[in-house]
Amino acid sequence: MSKTTRATQVLTQAKVAFTVHAYDYDPNAERVGLQAAEALGEEPHRVLKTLMAEVDGKPVCAVVPSDHEVSMKKLAVAFGGKSAAMMKPVDAERLTGYHVGGISPFGQKKLVPTAIEAQAMTEAYVYINGGQRGLQVRLNPQDALVALKAKAAPLIA
């Protein structure tokens, strides 16, 4: 497994301090984010999952703790819209250039508005997908926010 991906290249170019952590990805896991947290020996609220959605038909990216579900109502509000829905996996892969289970908010093919769950900003560090299945980057959530030009918002149910 390569530890250099578009995501890690973007973080390096942005001069963001991060470490790379590989783990055994289980494609049959019921909840991939929770499986990643367990494999890394981390608290699930520190391992964030990247979700691709649409707000009023426009693509957005939501980064939330792996032990929570995103609230579609809160997601719509975060992006100033009326309704939100999860993006179809095939559309998410086409838009980001990553495979489902390995979608990172960093280094996506097309830059889309991104929001990180506000509660994650209280952590000293978080893990976010590093651009391939079984690869996470550990970094300060504030650095992630700046690198993504994202906003912090309440997103979880």
mmCIF file of N, CA, C and O in Angstrom, residues 72-118:
data_model
loop_
_atom_site.group_PDB
_atom_site.id
_atom_site.type_symbol
_atom_site.label_atom_id
_atom_site.label_comp_id
_atom_site.label_asym_id
_atom_site.label_seq_id
_atom_site.Cartn_x
_atom_site.Cartn_y
_atom_site.Cartn_z
ATOM 1 N N MET A 72 -29.518 15.149 7.860
ATOM 2 C CA MET A 72 -29.728 15.797 6.565
ATOM 3 C C MET A 72 -30.239 17.230 6.743
ATOM 4 O O MET A 72 -29.864 18.125 5.994
ATOM 5 N N LYS A 73 -31.059 17.435 7.747
ATOM 6 C CA LYS A 73 -31.586 18.774 8.014
ATOM 7 C C LYS A 73 -30.445 19.727 8.399
ATOM 8 O O LYS A 73 -30.331 20.828 7.872
ATOM 9 N N LYS A 74 -29.569 19.281 9.309
ATOM 10 C CA LYS A 74 -28.448 20.121 9.734
ATOM 11 C C LYS A 74 -27.453 20.340 8.589
ATOM 12 O O LYS A 74 -26.866 21.414 8.469
ATOM 13 N N LEU A 75 -27.277 19.319 7.760
ATOM 14 C CA LEU A 75 -26.377 19.438 6.621
ATOM 15 C C LEU A 75 -26.889 20.507 5.655
ATOM 16 O O LEU A 75 -26.129 21.366 5.199
ATOM 17 N N ALA A 76 -28.185 20.474 5.369
ATOM 18 C CA ALA A 76 -28.781 21.477 4.485
ATOM 19 C C ALA A 76 -28.598 22.878 5.066
ATOM 20 O O ALA A 76 -28.192 23.808 4.349
ATOM 21 N N VAL A 77 -28.856 23.033 6.359
ATOM 22 C CA VAL A 77 -28.718 24.333 7.017
ATOM 23 C C VAL A 77 -27.268 24.821 6.940
ATOM 24 O O VAL A 77 -27.006 25.996 6.661
ATOM 25 N N ALA A 78 -26.307 23.900 7.164
ATOM 26 C CA ALA A 78 -24.887 24.276 7.152
ATOM 27 C C ALA A 78 -24.459 24.889 5.823
ATOM 28 O O ALA A 78 -23.583 25.749 5.787
ATOM 29 N N PHE A 79 -25.113 24.456 4.739
ATOM 30 C CA PHE A 79 -24.754 24.970 3.427
ATOM 31 C C PHE A 79 -25.806 25.927 2.863
ATOM 32 O O PHE A 79 -25.814 26.216 1.663
ATOM 33 N N GLY A 80 -26.700 26.412 3.734
ATOM 34 C CA GLY A 80 -27.683 27.407 3.317
ATOM 35 C C GLY A 80 -28.732 26.872 2.363
ATOM 36 O O GLY A 80 -29.286 27.632 1.570
ATOM 37 N N GLY A 81 -29.029 25.580 2.459
ATOM 38 C CA GLY A 81 -30.004 24.980 1.563
ATOM 39 C C GLY A 81 -31.264 24.546 2.271
ATOM 40 O O GLY A 81 -31.403 24.701 3.481
ATOM 41 N N LYS A 82 -32.168 23.974 1.466
ATOM 42 C CA LYS A 82 -33.451 23.513 2.009
ATOM 43 C C LYS A 82 -33.478 22.009 2.237
ATOM 44 O O LYS A 82 -34.129 21.531 3.155
ATOM 45 N N SER A 83 -32.778 21.254 1.363
ATOM 46 C CA SER A 83 -32.813 19.797 1.516
ATOM 47 C C SER A 83 -31.454 19.199 1.177
ATOM 48 O O SER A 83 -30.684 19.760 0.399
ATOM 49 N N ALA A 84 -31.192 18.047 1.792
ATOM 50 C CA ALA A 84 -29.927 17.345 1.572
ATOM 51 C C ALA A 84 -30.207 15.867 1.394
ATOM 52 O O ALA A 84 -31.176 15.336 1.942
ATOM 53 N N ALA A 85 -29.352 15.215 0.624
ATOM 54 C CA ALA A 85 -29.446 13.768 0.424
ATOM 55 C C ALA A 85 -28.046 13.229 0.180
ATOM 56 O O ALA A 85 -27.179 13.937 -0.352
ATOM 57 N N MET A 86 -27.831 11.991 0.569
ATOM 58 C CA MET A 86 -26.539 11.361 0.318
ATOM 59 C C MET A 86 -26.351 11.189 -1.183
ATOM 60 O O MET A 86 -27.305 10.926 -1.916
ATOM 61 N N MET A 87 -25.123 11.332 -1.633
ATOM 62 C CA MET A 87 -24.790 11.153 -3.038
ATOM 63 C C MET A 87 -24.685 9.645 -3.317
ATOM 64 O O MET A 87 -24.255 8.880 -2.455
ATOM 65 N N LYS A 88 -25.071 9.227 -4.509
ATOM 66 C CA LYS A 88 -24.930 7.827 -4.890
ATOM 67 C C LYS A 88 -23.436 7.498 -4.929
ATOM 68 O O LYS A 88 -22.627 8.326 -5.385
ATOM 69 N N PRO A 89 -23.054 6.295 -4.468
ATOM 70 C CA PRO A 89 -21.623 5.932 -4.446
ATOM 71 C C PRO A 89 -20.915 6.139 -5.778
ATOM 72 O O PRO A 89 -19.797 6.675 -5.811
ATOM 73 N N VAL A 90 -21.536 5.760 -6.883
ATOM 74 C CA VAL A 90 -20.893 5.914 -8.188
ATOM 75 C C VAL A 90 -20.644 7.390 -8.499
ATOM 76 O O VAL A 90 -19.598 7.747 -9.061
ATOM 77 N N ASP A 91 -21.562 8.259 -8.108
ATOM 78 C CA ASP A 91 -21.388 9.700 -8.331
ATOM 79 C C ASP A 91 -20.289 10.259 -7.426
ATOM 80 O O ASP A 91 -19.502 11.109 -7.844
ATOM 81 N N ALA A 92 -20.239 9.768 -6.179
ATOM 82 C CA ALA A 92 -19.204 10.210 -5.235
ATOM 83 C C ALA A 92 -17.818 9.823 -5.755
ATOM 84 O O ALA A 92 -16.875 10.613 -5.683
ATOM 85 N N GLU A 93 -17.698 8.616 -6.292
ATOM 86 C CA GLU A 93 -16.412 8.164 -6.820
ATOM 87 C C GLU A 93 -15.997 8.982 -8.040
ATOM 88 O O GLU A 93 -14.835 9.369 -8.175
ATOM 89 N N ARG A 94 -16.933 9.263 -8.921
ATOM 90 C CA ARG A 94 -16.639 10.047 -10.116
ATOM 91 C C ARG A 94 -16.215 11.467 -9.736
ATOM 92 O O ARG A 94 -15.252 12.002 -10.279
ATOM 93 N N LEU A 95 -16.904 12.072 -8.790
ATOM 94 C CA LEU A 95 -16.630 13.452 -8.390
ATOM 95 C C LEU A 95 -15.295 13.589 -7.657
ATOM 96 O O LEU A 95 -14.541 14.525 -7.904
ATOM 97 N N THR A 96 -15.012 12.640 -6.758
ATOM 98 C CA THR A 96 -13.825 12.763 -5.906
ATOM 99 C C THR A 96 -12.572 12.144 -6.505
ATOM 100 O O THR A 96 -11.460 12.537 -6.167
ATOM 101 N N GLY A 97 -12.760 11.120 -7.348
ATOM 102 C CA GLY A 97 -11.613 10.380 -7.854
ATOM 103 C C GLY A 97 -11.126 9.318 -6.895
ATOM 104 O O GLY A 97 -10.092 8.688 -7.116
ATOM 105 N N TYR A 98 -11.857 9.105 -5.818
ATOM 106 C CA TYR A 98 -11.527 8.085 -4.817
ATOM 107 C C TYR A 98 -12.592 6.998 -4.834
ATOM 108 O O TYR A 98 -13.728 7.240 -5.247
ATOM 109 N N HIS A 99 -12.234 5.816 -4.307
ATOM 110 C CA HIS A 99 -13.200 4.725 -4.164
ATOM 111 C C HIS A 99 -13.920 4.859 -2.827
ATOM 112 O O HIS A 99 -13.314 5.266 -1.826
ATOM 113 N N VAL A 100 -15.195 4.495 -2.789
ATOM 114 C CA VAL A 100 -15.950 4.480 -1.536
ATOM 115 C C VAL A 100 -15.180 3.620 -0.536
ATOM 116 O O VAL A 100 -14.673 2.557 -0.872
ATOM 117 N N GLY A 101 -15.066 4.107 0.681
ATOM 118 C CA GLY A 101 -14.255 3.440 1.703
ATOM 119 C C GLY A 101 -12.863 4.045 1.762
ATOM 120 O O GLY A 101 -12.122 3.823 2.703
ATOM 121 N N GLY A 102 -12.531 4.848 0.746
ATOM 122 C CA GLY A 102 -11.229 5.507 0.693
ATOM 123 C C GLY A 102 -11.358 6.956 0.279
ATOM 124 O O GLY A 102 -10.398 7.578 -0.161
ATOM 125 N N ILE A 103 -12.569 7.508 0.414
ATOM 126 C CA ILE A 103 -12.784 8.906 0.026
ATOM 127 C C ILE A 103 -12.225 9.831 1.104
ATOM 128 O O ILE A 103 -12.567 9.722 2.274
ATOM 129 N N SER A 104 -11.365 10.717 0.670
ATOM 130 C CA SER A 104 -10.778 11.717 1.559
ATOM 131 C C SER A 104 -11.323 13.084 1.157
ATOM 132 O O SER A 104 -11.579 13.323 -0.024
ATOM 133 N N PRO A 105 -11.469 13.987 2.112
ATOM 134 C CA PRO A 105 -11.858 15.350 1.734
ATOM 135 C C PRO A 105 -10.688 16.104 1.086
ATOM 136 O O PRO A 105 -10.889 17.096 0.410
ATOM 137 N N PHE A 106 -9.470 15.596 1.289
ATOM 138 C CA PHE A 106 -8.272 16.236 0.751
ATOM 139 C C PHE A 106 -7.966 15.684 -0.641
ATOM 140 O O PHE A 106 -7.985 14.488 -0.855
ATOM 141 N N GLY A 107 -7.657 16.553 -1.587
ATOM 142 C CA GLY A 107 -7.208 16.117 -2.893
ATOM 143 C C GLY A 107 -8.287 15.542 -3.797
ATOM 144 O O GLY A 107 -7.985 14.764 -4.696
ATOM 145 N N GLN A 108 -9.524 15.924 -3.569
ATOM 146 C CA GLN A 108 -10.595 15.454 -4.444
ATOM 147 C C GLN A 108 -10.416 16.077 -5.828
ATOM 148 O O GLN A 108 -9.871 17.172 -5.961
ATOM 149 N N LYS A 109 -10.890 15.369 -6.865
ATOM 150 C CA LYS A 109 -10.757 15.864 -8.239
ATOM 151 C C LYS A 109 -11.431 17.218 -8.410
ATOM 152 O O LYS A 109 -10.922 18.093 -9.090
ATOM 153 N N LYS A 110 -12.602 17.375 -7.803
ATOM 154 C CA LYS A 110 -13.331 18.637 -7.897
ATOM 155 C C LYS A 110 -13.513 19.186 -6.479
ATOM 156 O O LYS A 110 -13.990 18.485 -5.597
ATOM 157 N N LEU A 111 -13.102 20.413 -6.280
ATOM 158 C CA LEU A 111 -13.241 21.051 -4.977
ATOM 159 C C LEU A 111 -14.714 21.368 -4.718
ATOM 160 O O LEU A 111 -15.354 22.017 -5.535
ATOM 161 N N VAL A 112 -15.240 20.869 -3.615
ATOM 162 C CA VAL A 112 -16.633 21.151 -3.259
ATOM 163 C C VAL A 112 -16.676 21.755 -1.860
ATOM 164 O O VAL A 112 -15.764 21.536 -1.060
ATOM 165 N N PRO A 113 -17.722 22.508 -1.541
ATOM 166 C CA PRO A 113 -17.849 23.062 -0.191
ATOM 167 C C PRO A 113 -17.829 21.931 0.839
ATOM 168 O O PRO A 113 -18.454 20.888 0.645
ATOM 169 N N THR A 114 -17.088 22.157 1.921
ATOM 170 C CA THR A 114 -16.891 21.126 2.939
ATOM 171 C C THR A 114 -17.196 21.671 4.320
ATOM 172 O O THR A 114 -16.870 22.822 4.621
ATOM 173 N N ALA A 115 -17.809 20.825 5.147
ATOM 174 C CA ALA A 115 -18.060 21.170 6.547
ATOM 175 C C ALA A 115 -17.575 20.024 7.423
ATOM 176 O O ALA A 115 -17.728 18.852 7.077
ATOM 177 N N ILE A 116 -16.986 20.386 8.549
ATOM 178 C CA ILE A 116 -16.527 19.417 9.544
ATOM 179 C C ILE A 116 -17.415 19.585 10.772
ATOM 180 O O ILE A 116 -17.695 20.712 11.192
ATOM 181 N N GLU A 117 -17.835 18.458 11.351
ATOM 182 C CA GLU A 117 -18.667 18.497 12.552
ATOM 183 C C GLU A 117 -17.994 19.363 13.616
ATOM 184 O O GLU A 117 -16.814 19.150 13.958
ATOM 185 N N ALA A 118 -18.742 20.314 14.156
ATOM 186 C CA ALA A 118 -18.216 21.278 15.124
ATOM 187 C C ALA A 118 -17.599 20.600 16.348
ATOM 188 O O ALA A 118 -16.576 21.059 16.865
#
